[in-house]
XYZ file of C-alpha atoms in Angstrom:
561
model
C 4.976 40.440 5.866
C 8.366 42.000 5.773
C 11.234 39.586 6.582
C 12.995 42.437 8.522
C 11.772 41.153 11.942
C 13.349 37.735 12.640
C 10.942 36.910 15.451
C 7.658 37.544 13.630
C 6.279 34.992 11.175
C 3.107 34.300 9.358
C 3.063 30.616 10.454
C 4.857 28.841 13.288
C 4.981 25.001 12.976
C 5.833 23.163 16.164
C 7.513 19.809 15.253
C 9.579 18.893 12.251
C 8.121 15.426 11.828
C 6.190 13.530 9.175
C 3.534 16.330 8.987
C 5.606 19.401 10.040
C 8.162 19.004 7.266
C 5.415 18.634 4.669
C 3.697 21.816 5.971
C 7.028 23.691 5.959
C 7.556 22.797 2.341
C 4.068 23.437 1.048
C 3.427 26.645 2.864
C 6.692 28.207 1.756
C 5.844 27.566 -1.855
C 4.171 30.887 -1.545
C 7.032 33.386 -1.462
C 4.990 35.959 0.304
C 4.498 33.735 3.370
C 7.205 33.521 6.130
C 7.348 30.265 8.215
C 9.169 29.254 11.257
C 9.639 25.438 11.895
C 10.569 24.578 15.511
C 12.043 21.205 16.375
C 12.913 20.098 19.955
C 15.539 17.675 18.777
C 18.847 18.040 16.792
C 19.490 17.663 13.126
C 19.411 14.306 11.283
C 22.997 13.877 10.194
C 23.734 10.488 11.755
C 24.557 7.627 9.464
C 22.300 5.447 11.714
C 19.305 7.466 10.598
C 20.113 7.379 6.843
C 21.225 3.745 6.571
C 17.886 1.798 6.345
C 18.997 -1.309 8.023
C 20.393 0.517 11.059
C 16.980 1.838 12.134
C 17.069 -0.093 15.375
C 19.880 2.185 16.677
C 17.892 5.471 16.807
C 14.849 3.601 17.961
C 16.794 2.086 20.931
C 18.228 5.200 22.642
C 17.166 8.858 23.434
C 19.553 10.742 21.206
C 16.975 11.303 18.458
C 13.968 9.954 20.370
C 11.743 11.141 23.159
C 12.087 7.612 24.574
C 8.640 7.521 26.175
C 7.241 4.533 28.120
C 3.558 4.024 29.119
C 2.373 3.803 32.625
C 2.018 0.324 33.884
C -0.536 -1.261 31.522
C -3.302 -2.917 33.493
C -4.113 -5.655 30.984
C -0.476 -6.368 30.098
C 0.910 -7.739 33.498
C 1.644 -4.089 34.595
C 4.366 -3.756 32.047
C 5.450 -0.278 30.915
C 5.364 -0.483 27.084
C 8.065 1.396 25.212
C 6.788 4.259 23.023
C 9.520 5.889 20.987
C 8.739 9.141 19.218
C 11.103 11.005 16.941
C 12.886 14.061 18.421
C 14.981 15.042 15.413
C 14.462 16.652 11.956
C 12.056 14.318 10.207
C 10.563 13.229 13.527
C 9.385 9.706 13.558
C 9.920 9.406 9.787
C 13.798 9.630 10.739
C 13.639 6.737 13.224
C 10.773 4.439 12.014
C 10.998 1.193 10.135
C 10.234 2.951 6.820
C 7.244 0.761 5.942
C 4.961 2.604 3.478
C 1.447 1.568 4.014
C -1.646 3.819 3.436
C -4.511 1.989 5.205
C -7.640 0.612 3.638
C -10.083 2.768 1.618
C -12.900 1.775 4.140
C -10.821 3.458 6.935
C -11.307 6.825 5.200
C -14.968 6.094 4.304
C -15.430 5.554 8.022
C -13.907 8.937 8.703
C -16.090 10.566 6.095
C -19.244 9.110 7.611
C -18.691 11.120 10.793
C -20.219 14.671 11.133
C -18.115 17.326 9.600
C -15.612 14.972 7.945
C -17.267 14.310 4.573
C -14.282 15.602 2.708
C -11.970 12.830 4.239
C -13.371 10.084 2.061
C -11.121 7.708 0.223
C -11.947 9.562 -3.059
C -10.733 12.848 -1.414
C -7.584 11.317 0.128
C -6.244 9.211 -2.646
C -5.316 12.138 -4.816
C -3.049 13.425 -1.986
C -1.473 10.137 -1.494
C -0.636 10.209 -5.270
C 0.453 13.849 -5.074
C 2.981 13.151 -2.179
C 4.602 10.225 -3.870
C 7.000 9.073 -6.458
C 6.833 5.282 -6.778
C 9.905 3.567 -8.135
C 7.694 1.097 -10.139
C 5.836 3.914 -11.804
C 2.568 5.767 -11.525
C -1.008 4.546 -12.121
C -4.453 5.411 -10.891
C -3.433 4.684 -7.280
C 0.309 5.597 -7.133
C 2.106 8.834 -7.732
C 4.985 9.637 -10.109
C 6.009 13.184 -9.308
C 5.846 13.714 -5.562
C 8.751 14.479 -3.240
C 8.345 11.180 -1.178
C 10.221 8.421 -2.967
C 8.793 4.874 -2.319
C 10.416 1.711 -3.441
C 9.371 -1.980 -3.165
C 11.351 -4.756 -1.525
C 13.258 -6.989 -3.906
C 12.592 -10.089 -1.928
C 15.869 -11.724 -2.801
C 15.930 -13.843 0.318
C 13.787 -16.881 -0.505
C 11.973 -16.667 2.859
C 10.123 -13.561 1.590
C 8.541 -15.502 -1.242
C 7.988 -18.502 0.957
C 5.825 -16.328 3.235
C 3.738 -15.079 0.297
C 3.395 -18.544 -1.269
C 2.453 -20.029 2.161
C -0.298 -17.386 2.336
C -1.574 -18.491 -1.040
C -1.446 -22.121 0.010
C -3.472 -21.213 3.144
C -6.102 -19.650 0.933
C -5.060 -15.986 0.895
C -4.560 -14.010 -2.320
C -1.334 -12.532 -3.454
C -1.605 -8.839 -3.839
C 1.053 -7.020 -6.022
C 0.250 -3.708 -4.429
C -1.392 -3.449 -1.042
C -1.388 0.416 -1.469
C -3.342 0.059 -4.738
C -6.664 -1.472 -5.622
C -6.267 -4.427 -3.251
C -4.888 -4.245 0.284
C -6.221 -7.677 1.260
C -3.720 -10.532 0.738
C 0.075 -11.113 1.067
C 2.727 -9.706 -1.129
C 5.817 -7.486 -1.505
C 5.898 -4.339 0.750
C 6.834 -0.729 0.012
C 9.414 1.254 1.927
C 10.422 4.905 2.090
C 13.874 4.161 0.795
C 15.423 6.029 -2.285
C 18.795 4.999 -3.766
C 19.627 2.995 -0.667
C 18.887 5.881 1.862
C 16.028 6.437 4.217
C 13.687 8.924 2.553
C 12.226 10.740 5.510
C 10.214 13.868 5.307
C 13.320 15.804 6.260
C 14.867 14.455 3.039
C 11.724 14.686 0.901
C 10.312 18.023 2.012
C 12.588 19.891 4.381
C 15.982 19.756 2.580
C 14.478 21.430 -0.642
C 12.488 23.908 1.331
C 15.347 25.057 3.493
C 16.906 26.682 0.346
C 14.009 29.254 0.382
C 14.517 32.532 2.226
C 11.026 32.541 3.584
C 11.698 29.395 5.752
C 13.464 29.361 8.973
C 14.227 26.152 10.896
C 15.366 26.016 14.480
C 16.548 22.803 16.184
C 16.796 22.136 19.855
C 13.892 24.538 20.385
C 11.488 23.210 23.056
C 8.099 24.954 22.999
C 6.650 25.616 26.443
C 3.182 26.798 25.453
C 1.019 28.518 22.872
C 0.429 32.068 23.719
C -2.935 33.721 23.316
C -3.906 37.393 22.815
C -5.242 38.789 26.080
C -8.968 39.453 26.105
C -9.660 38.046 22.605
C -12.834 36.219 22.064
C -12.517 33.368 21.114
C -8.910 33.169 22.426
C -6.569 33.806 19.469
C -3.217 32.131 19.279
C -0.543 34.801 18.603
C 2.637 32.841 19.060
C 4.649 30.387 21.202
C 7.069 30.574 24.060
C 10.343 28.722 23.410
C 12.418 27.482 26.369
C 15.832 29.234 26.340
C 17.800 28.361 29.503
C 15.929 29.490 32.525
C 13.472 31.666 30.614
C 11.141 31.477 27.625
C 11.224 33.613 24.475
C 7.991 34.769 22.878
C 7.855 34.236 19.021
C 4.872 35.728 17.247
C 2.706 34.253 14.399
C 0.680 36.732 12.412
C -1.641 34.091 10.908
C -1.515 30.715 12.619
C 0.255 28.464 15.084
C 0.267 24.844 13.840
C 1.091 21.911 16.229
C 2.681 18.975 14.497
C 4.171 17.238 17.481
C 2.365 13.864 16.979
C -0.072 11.889 19.143
C 1.875 12.347 22.348
C 3.380 15.820 22.132
C 0.529 17.751 20.421
C -2.047 16.951 23.229
C 0.765 17.641 25.788
C 1.340 21.159 24.402
C -2.338 21.884 24.215
C -2.661 20.996 27.867
C 0.334 23.018 28.819
C -1.337 25.985 26.931
C -4.639 25.662 28.914
C -6.603 23.662 26.452
C -8.002 20.431 27.711
C -10.011 18.881 30.611
C -10.716 21.959 32.783
C -10.655 19.930 35.977
C -7.318 18.475 35.352
C -5.876 21.787 34.168
C -7.088 23.591 37.324
C -5.670 20.930 39.440
C -2.210 21.795 38.034
C -2.820 25.510 38.545
C -3.239 26.240 34.742
C -5.594 28.805 33.454
C -8.289 27.346 31.282
C -8.141 28.823 27.782
C -10.505 26.332 26.193
C -12.379 23.487 28.075
C -11.924 20.558 25.642
C -12.274 17.270 27.502
C -11.123 15.311 24.440
C -7.522 16.563 24.466
C -5.311 13.589 25.153
C -8.261 11.073 25.170
C -9.139 8.507 22.501
C -5.457 7.307 22.384
C -5.150 4.378 19.939
C -2.240 2.248 18.923
C -1.520 -0.963 17.169
C -0.278 -3.819 19.362
C 1.669 -6.562 17.762
C 3.356 -9.856 18.668
C 6.150 -11.921 17.010
C 5.508 -15.485 15.817
C 8.990 -16.854 15.581
C 10.281 -20.171 14.048
C 13.799 -21.562 13.855
C 15.185 -21.965 10.316
C 16.850 -25.204 9.264
C 18.855 -23.434 6.474
C 21.532 -20.798 7.383
C 19.951 -18.157 5.086
C 18.562 -15.720 7.558
C 19.877 -12.339 8.631
C 21.468 -13.937 11.587
C 24.490 -14.431 9.265
C 24.767 -10.651 9.235
C 24.930 -10.099 12.949
C 28.622 -10.711 13.607
C 30.941 -7.617 13.654
C 32.859 -8.582 10.450
C 29.636 -9.037 8.519
C 28.307 -5.749 9.769
C 31.496 -3.989 8.721
C 31.215 -5.390 5.322
C 27.522 -4.350 5.032
C 28.299 -0.836 6.183
C 31.178 -0.546 3.767
C 29.020 -1.600 0.800
C 26.373 0.759 1.750
C 28.706 3.736 2.182
C 30.443 3.096 -0.993
C 27.670 2.089 -3.275
C 24.396 2.442 -1.392
C 23.538 -1.165 -1.911
C 23.392 -4.470 -0.188
C 21.788 -5.481 3.064
C 22.307 -1.964 4.500
C 20.007 -0.410 1.910
C 16.777 -2.083 2.981
C 14.552 -2.158 6.093
C 14.262 -5.947 5.623
C 10.470 -5.779 5.881
C 10.103 -6.761 2.197
C 6.942 -8.893 2.349
C 3.822 -8.809 4.423
C 0.191 -8.165 4.058
C -3.336 -8.024 5.465
C -5.951 -10.604 6.190
C -9.296 -10.720 7.950
C -9.529 -12.587 11.308
C -12.994 -14.131 10.597
C -15.973 -14.078 8.348
C -18.143 -11.045 8.737
C -15.149 -8.571 8.989
C -15.487 -6.352 5.893
C -11.852 -5.314 5.355
C -8.586 -6.664 6.818
C -8.130 -6.359 10.539
C -4.826 -8.146 10.874
C -1.504 -6.905 9.469
C 1.716 -8.811 8.791
C 5.383 -7.659 8.495
C 7.570 -10.647 7.629
C 11.262 -10.567 8.685
C 13.856 -13.275 7.780
C 15.312 -13.161 11.267
C 14.054 -13.726 14.815
C 14.810 -10.491 16.692
C 12.961 -7.695 18.473
C 11.871 -4.690 16.469
C 14.388 -2.221 18.160
C 17.245 -4.858 18.341
C 17.069 -5.055 22.054
C 16.764 -8.858 21.974
C 19.439 -9.863 19.430
C 19.098 -13.062 17.406
C 21.090 -16.110 18.752
C 20.115 -18.554 15.977
C 18.822 -18.730 12.415
C 15.140 -17.967 12.429
C 12.298 -16.039 10.873
C 9.219 -14.249 12.168
C 6.024 -12.517 11.379
C 4.919 -9.349 13.127
C 1.156 -9.561 13.430
C -1.567 -7.605 15.241
C -5.013 -6.248 15.132
C -5.596 -3.063 13.005
C -8.708 -1.529 14.628
C -8.386 -1.876 18.340
C -11.371 -1.157 20.546
C -9.158 -0.275 23.623
C -8.766 3.362 24.364
C -6.131 5.270 26.370
C -4.967 8.783 27.159
C -2.087 11.282 27.358
C -2.068 13.563 30.435
C 0.471 16.080 31.621
C 2.057 15.459 35.003
C 2.972 19.054 35.698
C 3.304 22.456 34.056
C 6.875 21.806 32.877
C 7.291 20.937 29.202
C 10.495 19.027 30.044
C 8.503 16.408 32.038
C 7.213 13.427 29.946
C 3.390 13.075 30.111
C 1.552 10.102 31.539
C 0.712 7.760 28.674
C -1.632 4.822 29.070
C -2.803 2.778 26.152
C -4.982 0.204 27.989
C -3.791 -2.413 25.460
C -5.923 -5.560 25.376
C -8.557 -3.900 27.551
C -11.448 -5.422 25.645
C -12.493 -8.921 24.771
C -12.742 -7.967 21.044
C -8.980 -7.076 21.079
C -8.062 -10.300 22.854
C -10.143 -12.309 20.480
C -8.450 -10.812 17.452
C -4.959 -11.323 18.804
C -5.746 -14.938 19.453
C -6.844 -15.343 15.871
C -3.608 -13.544 14.789
C -1.429 -16.148 16.364
C -3.538 -19.170 15.238
C -3.793 -17.976 11.592
C -0.124 -17.214 11.447
C 0.854 -20.630 12.713
C -1.425 -21.984 9.961
C 0.422 -20.065 7.332
C 3.874 -21.163 8.668
C 2.631 -24.807 8.533
C 2.104 -24.672 4.725
C 4.350 -26.556 2.332
C 6.187 -23.554 1.200
C 8.064 -23.538 4.514
C 8.790 -27.243 4.704
C 12.458 -26.927 3.807
C 12.977 -24.153 6.205
C 10.756 -24.837 9.211
C 12.413 -25.703 12.456
C 10.989 -25.649 15.930
C 8.499 -23.135 17.075
C 10.387 -20.584 19.213
C 7.798 -18.018 20.321
C 5.108 -18.773 21.250
C 6.154 -22.378 21.854
C 3.998 -25.312 20.746
C 2.697 -25.651 24.289
C 0.859 -22.274 23.992
C -2.481 -23.427 22.611
C -5.612 -22.481 24.623
C -7.249 -19.040 24.754
C -5.849 -18.614 28.245
C -2.221 -19.569 27.275
C -2.341 -17.232 24.248
C -3.787 -14.390 26.329
C -0.895 -14.939 28.842
C 1.707 -14.920 26.121
C 0.393 -11.663 24.701
C 0.331 -9.993 28.016
C 3.923 -10.910 28.673
C 5.475 -10.448 25.157
C 3.337 -8.188 22.880
C 4.766 -4.761 22.036
C 3.651 -1.542 20.416
C 3.729 -1.377 16.624
C 4.503 2.348 17.274
C 1.466 3.900 15.760
C -0.006 6.097 18.581
C -2.854 8.309 17.198
C -6.189 9.986 17.648
C -5.584 12.127 20.808
C -6.759 15.400 19.172
C -9.446 13.752 17.037
C -11.253 15.624 14.301
C -14.982 15.995 14.680
C -17.843 18.460 14.805
C -18.203 21.026 17.611
C -21.098 19.010 18.914
C -18.966 16.058 19.580
C -17.786 16.422 23.212
C -14.652 14.451 22.560
C -13.534 16.199 19.362
C -10.509 18.469 19.626
C -10.268 19.792 16.029
C -12.721 20.324 13.187
C -12.402 18.778 9.654
C -9.906 21.433 8.768
C -7.732 20.645 11.851
C -8.714 23.912 13.637
C -8.841 23.506 17.431
C -12.292 24.036 18.703
C -12.943 27.014 20.983
C -9.977 29.093 19.900
C -8.798 30.803 16.698
C -5.552 30.801 14.656
C -4.466 27.320 16.103
C -4.444 24.001 14.314
C -3.083 20.524 14.911
C -1.851 18.610 11.878
C -0.464 15.182 12.526
C -1.722 11.639 13.298
C -3.321 12.873 16.556
C -6.191 14.309 14.595
C -7.248 10.951 13.055
C -10.747 10.154 14.430
C -9.859 6.469 14.278
C -6.597 4.717 13.569
C -6.246 3.448 10.047
C -5.564 -0.192 9.130
C -1.826 0.025 8.683
C 1.370 2.011 9.477
C 0.881 5.726 9.987
C 3.704 7.524 8.227
C 2.090 7.611 4.880
C -1.340 8.718 6.137
C 0.239 11.502 8.234
C 2.016 12.683 5.161
C -1.216 12.556 3.054
C -3.087 14.473 5.826
C -0.373 17.233 5.870
C -0.536 17.533 2.077
C -4.243 17.794 2.096
C -4.440 20.297 4.945
C -1.642 22.455 3.486
C -4.014 23.133 0.597
C -6.722 23.925 3.047
C -4.531 26.340 4.977
C -3.464 28.101 1.813
C -7.045 28.369 0.647
C -6.333 26.251 -2.497
C -9.017 24.264 -4.396
C -8.670 20.643 -3.324
C -7.323 18.163 -5.849
C -10.040 16.497 -7.972
C -11.583 13.504 -6.264
C -10.541 10.039 -7.448
C -12.831 7.608 -9.169
C -10.556 4.605 -8.674
C -12.356 1.570 -7.159
C -11.136 -0.409 -4.277
C -11.345 -4.178 -3.393
C -13.716 -5.661 -0.848
C -13.911 -9.486 -0.643
C -17.191 -10.447 -2.467
C -17.977 -12.998 0.184
C -16.699 -11.208 3.250
C -19.903 -11.829 5.173
C -19.517 -15.599 5.031
C -15.830 -16.293 4.240
C -12.656 -15.468 6.238
C -10.476 -15.824 3.131
């Protein structure tokens, strides 16, 4: 295509987040292809984005964040659960906690067992995890050494990090040196998307280098109102998007494809605004039905977590860093040298365990933090303490995302139905009890003060359930609202190549197309999926399948640890 017409492109990518930045980079590696990347939010120049320890700031306000909240959750005392989503270059990779976790191999084996998804097995996905990554500790059969995404491992200088890992060992859980390698199960040091003391978002890893190419155009503060389809085409063919511009919308054309990468909330929202979704609900809002796909916005999954907090008897926690003078010193060291407490996300140890015998791969995840504080900083610490974030990995509750009106500016209705099943409640009870057991081990004897939350009085199933209803929060991993699956699956929205069923020239590439949420954080899997699908879109031969084995506990059927 000639570059002469500035409003005609080969590909239009909607959303410059974890997946969208990867696609923008990989598609423009072909100099004959012209790509437009649209982002509703601003650029990512804020120091609060790039300083790893400051991630609570963009999480806690709407400057770089859609700042969504759920509807009153029926199984969580009617609370509206906070659901931040990145609205900035880099998307949620620019405001998240920077934890790098891939999920378990059996998650991807589960995907591949579903019709039409055989090429999403662990052996197919691992090469793309490696392709995406440069690991500071070096490459091996599991880890990459030449990819744009830099990944480092926590130094664990605070003794509380090692105390958590050793307490796990004393409780009977193995130490794992690399939970993204052969063995996820166990406790150990955690990886983060931090490079030379700076957050390494997909904007840094992928978009910055790609923006030097003449065949990529990036537009910020560009809100897409809908996907436009060619009149009379059968099946309906996406030919571009309408971008809100004041009181009107401008049409921008795509010659090859429109690709939605807005994430698990915004991608189904935009599909519905474009006439793709449950036909009854679309007609109720006066929208023309382009493709009747009842699965759009359904199957919403997320990880819920709670904090198990304990007071610390020694003044070694991050509470010492919370006063203004300490923050000033931390910020100065980070600005001058890119080192110190400002250069880490502080989630430097954690791990995965199984909640009971008979569970084949870990269903509980830990992030350990040497401070007692809320994830987004909204409940500041007032004492020396430490905490484990813990929650179930494969929830059985399902929610939905539904537009309220035909306006792209109005937030959709989001309902997760957290703790809506007995299985989810059972796993969360186990999470608290097993965490208490770890914290009771000798490794914490010199540090352990009083239980803070939940208190010692919270013991019975009913008491733990009540505590969870009142205090648990999202781990910020919404997914699965445009799930991949065969055309015979009435709830599938996309096929195994991320193409939207019932239309042509339209794909969704982000965490919304996961058929089921993976056992871990979602940034690394979303990047992997975009890397893999970029090859699909370009018609390239997939990377050779991996033969690397993965760990499953030999006695998982009869032993919990």
